[in-house]
Amino acid sequence: MSKEPRYIHHVNFPTTDPDRTAAWYTKVFGMKRIQPKSNTRVVLMTRGNFDLHFTPVEEMDRMAPYHFAVEVDDWDDFLGHLKDLGIRHTRPIERPENHSKFCYIHDPDHTMIELVFHGKRPN
């Protein structure tokens, strides 16, 4: 038995509108909503390789500068996808030390999401 964790299974964020949140993460990241068999109000979303959970709240606390990051496979394609959806992002920045790129978007509850791209990152 290993004493080290295998991976992060999921992270949980607040949401003021569970259905709006589920629809947004479905169209932006291609996630699927899982209907739990237990009696929970938590919205469970998955892509298969990572999960996000959202707990309904009445009011949203300011999350920034706290955020999570999502690696994308094709930088230009994903930014085009955001443009097609009408989702604004911050000015993309390229790190000269490794030529990675990043920018930020916000979900409907203003949770900050960093989009990152490492073109030649080893698996």
PDB file of C-alpha atoms in Angstrom:
ATOM      1  CA  MET A   1       0.000   0.000   0.000  1.00  0.00           C
ATOM      2  CA  SER A   2       1.355   3.420  -0.976  1.00  0.00           C
ATOM      3  CA  LYS A   3       1.372   6.331   1.443  1.00  0.00           C
ATOM      4  CA  GLU A   4       1.248   8.814  -1.436  1.00  0.00           C
ATOM      5  CA  PRO A   5      -1.977  10.060  -3.016  1.00  0.00           C
ATOM      6  CA  ARG A   6      -2.729   8.974  -6.586  1.00  0.00           C
ATOM      7  CA  TYR A   7      -4.284  12.207  -7.892  1.00  0.00           C
ATOM      8  CA  ILE A   8      -6.820  14.904  -7.042  1.00  0.00           C
ATOM      9  CA  HIS A   9     -10.250  13.368  -7.572  1.00  0.00           C
ATOM     10  CA  HIS A  10     -12.241  16.617  -7.610  1.00  0.00           C
ATOM     11  CA  VAL A  11     -12.469  20.131  -6.270  1.00  0.00           C
ATOM     12  CA  ASN A  12     -15.661  21.754  -5.024  1.00  0.00           C
ATOM     13  CA  PHE A  13     -16.785  25.339  -5.629  1.00  0.00           C
ATOM     14  CA  PRO A  14     -19.909  27.282  -4.687  1.00  0.00           C
ATOM     15  CA  THR A  15     -22.650  28.093  -7.201  1.00  0.00           C
ATOM     16  CA  THR A  16     -25.692  30.342  -6.952  1.00  0.00           C
ATOM     17  CA  ASP A  17     -27.446  28.574  -9.842  1.00  0.00           C
ATOM     18  CA  PRO A  18     -26.712  24.841 -10.210  1.00  0.00           C
ATOM     19  CA  ASP A  19     -28.422  24.379 -13.585  1.00  0.00           C
ATOM     20  CA  ARG A  20     -26.730  27.451 -15.116  1.00  0.00           C
ATOM     21  CA  THR A  21     -23.366  26.236 -13.804  1.00  0.00           C
ATOM     22  CA  ALA A  22     -23.869  22.723 -15.217  1.00  0.00           C
ATOM     23  CA  ALA A  23     -24.851  24.123 -18.622  1.00  0.00           C
ATOM     24  CA  TRP A  24     -21.840  26.490 -18.694  1.00  0.00           C
ATOM     25  CA  TYR A  25     -19.255  23.801 -17.835  1.00  0.00           C
ATOM     26  CA  THR A  26     -20.873  21.485 -20.384  1.00  0.00           C
ATOM     27  CA  LYS A  27     -20.601  23.974 -23.254  1.00  0.00           C
ATOM     28  CA  VAL A  28     -17.177  25.390 -22.316  1.00  0.00           C
ATOM     29  CA  PHE A  29     -15.290  22.249 -21.239  1.00  0.00           C
ATOM     30  CA  GLY A  30     -17.451  19.417 -22.596  1.00  0.00           C
ATOM     31  CA  MET A  31     -18.210  18.134 -19.104  1.00  0.00           C
ATOM     32  CA  LYS A  32     -21.160  15.883 -18.293  1.00  0.00           C
ATOM     33  CA  ARG A  33     -23.455  16.224 -15.313  1.00  0.00           C
ATOM     34  CA  ILE A  34     -23.718  13.094 -13.200  1.00  0.00           C
ATOM     35  CA  GLN A  35     -26.999  12.501 -11.417  1.00  0.00           C
ATOM     36  CA  PRO A  36     -26.075  11.119  -7.986  1.00  0.00           C
ATOM     37  CA  LYS A  37     -28.086   8.292  -6.474  1.00  0.00           C
ATOM     38  CA  SER A  38     -27.627   9.751  -3.012  1.00  0.00           C
ATOM     39  CA  ASN A  39     -29.706  12.620  -1.708  1.00  0.00           C
ATOM     40  CA  THR A  40     -27.300  15.478  -2.393  1.00  0.00           C
ATOM     41  CA  ARG A  41     -27.742  18.970  -3.789  1.00  0.00           C
ATOM     42  CA  VAL A  42     -24.135  19.057  -5.005  1.00  0.00           C
ATOM     43  CA  VAL A  43     -23.736  19.326  -8.780  1.00  0.00           C
ATOM     44  CA  LEU A  44     -21.328  16.627  -9.970  1.00  0.00           C
ATOM     45  CA  MET A  45     -19.561  17.290 -13.290  1.00  0.00           C
ATOM     46  CA  THR A  46     -16.989  15.075 -15.037  1.00  0.00           C
ATOM     47  CA  ARG A  47     -14.806  14.922 -18.124  1.00  0.00           C
ATOM     48  CA  GLY A  48     -13.620  11.445 -17.252  1.00  0.00           C
ATOM     49  CA  ASN A  49     -10.090  12.639 -16.511  1.00  0.00           C
ATOM     50  CA  PHE A  50     -11.137  15.271 -13.943  1.00  0.00           C
ATOM     51  CA  ASP A  51     -14.237  16.104 -11.908  1.00  0.00           C
ATOM     52  CA  LEU A  52     -15.650  19.333 -10.534  1.00  0.00           C
ATOM     53  CA  HIS A  53     -18.324  19.598  -7.863  1.00  0.00           C
ATOM     54  CA  PHE A  54     -20.463  22.651  -7.110  1.00  0.00           C
ATOM     55  CA  THR A  55     -22.335  23.242  -3.867  1.00  0.00           C
ATOM     56  CA  PRO A  56     -25.396  25.505  -4.063  1.00  0.00           C
ATOM     57  CA  VAL A  57     -25.176  28.688  -1.976  1.00  0.00           C
ATOM     58  CA  GLU A  58     -27.470  31.683  -1.555  1.00  0.00           C
ATOM     59  CA  GLU A  59     -24.729  34.304  -1.989  1.00  0.00           C
ATOM     60  CA  MET A  60     -21.342  34.099  -3.629  1.00  0.00           C
ATOM     61  CA  ASP A  61     -18.205  35.150  -1.785  1.00  0.00           C
ATOM     62  CA  ARG A  62     -15.421  36.720  -3.816  1.00  0.00           C
ATOM     63  CA  MET A  63     -13.112  33.926  -4.976  1.00  0.00           C
ATOM     64  CA  ALA A  64     -10.320  35.889  -6.723  1.00  0.00           C
ATOM     65  CA  PRO A  65      -7.366  35.464  -6.638  1.00  0.00           C
ATOM     66  CA  TYR A  66      -8.182  31.819  -5.879  1.00  0.00           C
ATOM     67  CA  HIS A  67      -8.633  29.757  -9.010  1.00  0.00           C
ATOM     68  CA  PHE A  68      -8.021  26.460 -10.726  1.00  0.00           C
ATOM     69  CA  ALA A  69      -6.236  25.850 -14.019  1.00  0.00           C
ATOM     70  CA  VAL A  70      -7.231  23.754 -17.025  1.00  0.00           C
ATOM     71  CA  GLU A  71      -4.654  22.604 -19.579  1.00  0.00           C
ATOM     72  CA  VAL A  72      -5.871  22.839 -23.189  1.00  0.00           C
ATOM     73  CA  ASP A  73      -4.507  20.805 -26.107  1.00  0.00           C
ATOM     74  CA  ASP A  74      -4.816  23.460 -28.816  1.00  0.00           C
ATOM     75  CA  TRP A  75      -4.455  27.072 -27.664  1.00  0.00           C
ATOM     76  CA  ASP A  76      -5.780  28.833 -30.758  1.00  0.00           C
ATOM     77  CA  ASP A  77      -8.654  26.393 -31.201  1.00  0.00           C
ATOM     78  CA  PHE A  78      -9.778  26.779 -27.589  1.00  0.00           C
ATOM     79  CA  LEU A  79      -9.617  30.593 -27.707  1.00  0.00           C
ATOM     80  CA  GLY A  80     -11.691  30.399 -30.915  1.00  0.00           C
ATOM     81  CA  HIS A  81     -14.176  28.187 -29.053  1.00  0.00           C
ATOM     82  CA  LEU A  82     -14.454  30.829 -26.318  1.00  0.00           C
ATOM     83  CA  LYS A  83     -14.984  33.554 -28.924  1.00  0.00           C
ATOM     84  CA  ASP A  84     -17.765  31.522 -30.554  1.00  0.00           C
ATOM     85  CA  LEU A  85     -19.435  31.210 -27.134  1.00  0.00           C
ATOM     86  CA  GLY A  86     -19.023  34.920 -26.393  1.00  0.00           C
ATOM     87  CA  ILE A  87     -16.806  34.242 -23.376  1.00  0.00           C
ATOM     88  CA  ARG A  88     -14.243  36.958 -22.700  1.00  0.00           C
ATOM     89  CA  HIS A  89     -10.729  36.189 -21.490  1.00  0.00           C
ATOM     90  CA  THR A  90      -7.826  38.226 -20.247  1.00  0.00           C
ATOM     91  CA  ARG A  91      -4.937  39.088 -22.534  1.00  0.00           C
ATOM     92  CA  PRO A  92      -2.984  35.890 -23.220  1.00  0.00           C
ATOM     93  CA  ILE A  93       0.567  35.878 -21.884  1.00  0.00           C
ATOM     94  CA  GLU A  94       3.442  33.694 -23.049  1.00  0.00           C
ATOM     95  CA  ARG A  95       6.137  32.694 -20.580  1.00  0.00           C
ATOM     96  CA  PRO A  96       9.519  33.087 -22.313  1.00  0.00           C
ATOM     97  CA  GLU A  97      11.232  30.441 -20.179  1.00  0.00           C
ATOM     98  CA  ASN A  98       9.115  27.574 -21.542  1.00  0.00           C
ATOM     99  CA  HIS A  99       6.847  29.144 -24.206  1.00  0.00           C
ATOM    100  CA  SER A 100       3.736  28.165 -22.261  1.00  0.00           C
ATOM    101  CA  LYS A 101       0.687  30.400 -22.522  1.00  0.00           C
ATOM    102  CA  PHE A 102      -2.051  31.372 -20.106  1.00  0.00           C
ATOM    103  CA  CYS A 103      -5.071  33.607 -19.678  1.00  0.00           C
ATOM    104  CA  TYR A 104      -8.092  33.746 -17.387  1.00  0.00           C
ATOM    105  CA  ILE A 105     -11.848  33.370 -17.793  1.00  0.00           C
ATOM    106  CA  HIS A 106     -14.678  33.453 -15.250  1.00  0.00           C
ATOM    107  CA  ASP A 107     -17.669  31.167 -14.918  1.00  0.00           C
ATOM    108  CA  PRO A 108     -21.159  32.644 -14.332  1.00  0.00           C
ATOM    109  CA  ASP A 109     -20.495  32.901 -10.564  1.00  0.00           C
ATOM    110  CA  HIS A 110     -17.162  34.654 -11.272  1.00  0.00           C
ATOM    111  CA  THR A 111     -15.007  31.694 -10.263  1.00  0.00           C
ATOM    112  CA  MET A 112     -11.657  32.394 -11.907  1.00  0.00           C
ATOM    113  CA  ILE A 113     -10.291  29.714 -14.250  1.00  0.00           C
ATOM    114  CA  GLU A 114      -6.785  29.838 -15.659  1.00  0.00           C
ATOM    115  CA  LEU A 115      -6.381  28.367 -19.121  1.00  0.00           C
ATOM    116  CA  VAL A 116      -2.870  27.049 -19.753  1.00  0.00           C
ATOM    117  CA  PHE A 117      -1.080  25.586 -22.739  1.00  0.00           C
ATOM    118  CA  HIS A 118       2.280  23.815 -22.711  1.00  0.00           C
ATOM    119  CA  GLY A 119       2.907  22.881 -26.333  1.00  0.00           C
ATOM    120  CA  LYS A 120       5.921  20.672 -25.697  1.00  0.00           C
ATOM    121  CA  ARG A 121       5.216  19.508 -22.177  1.00  0.00           C
ATOM    122  CA  PRO A 122       6.107  15.848 -21.609  1.00  0.00           C
ATOM    123  CA  ASN A 123       3.284  13.508 -20.544  1.00  0.00           C
TER     124      ASN A 123
END
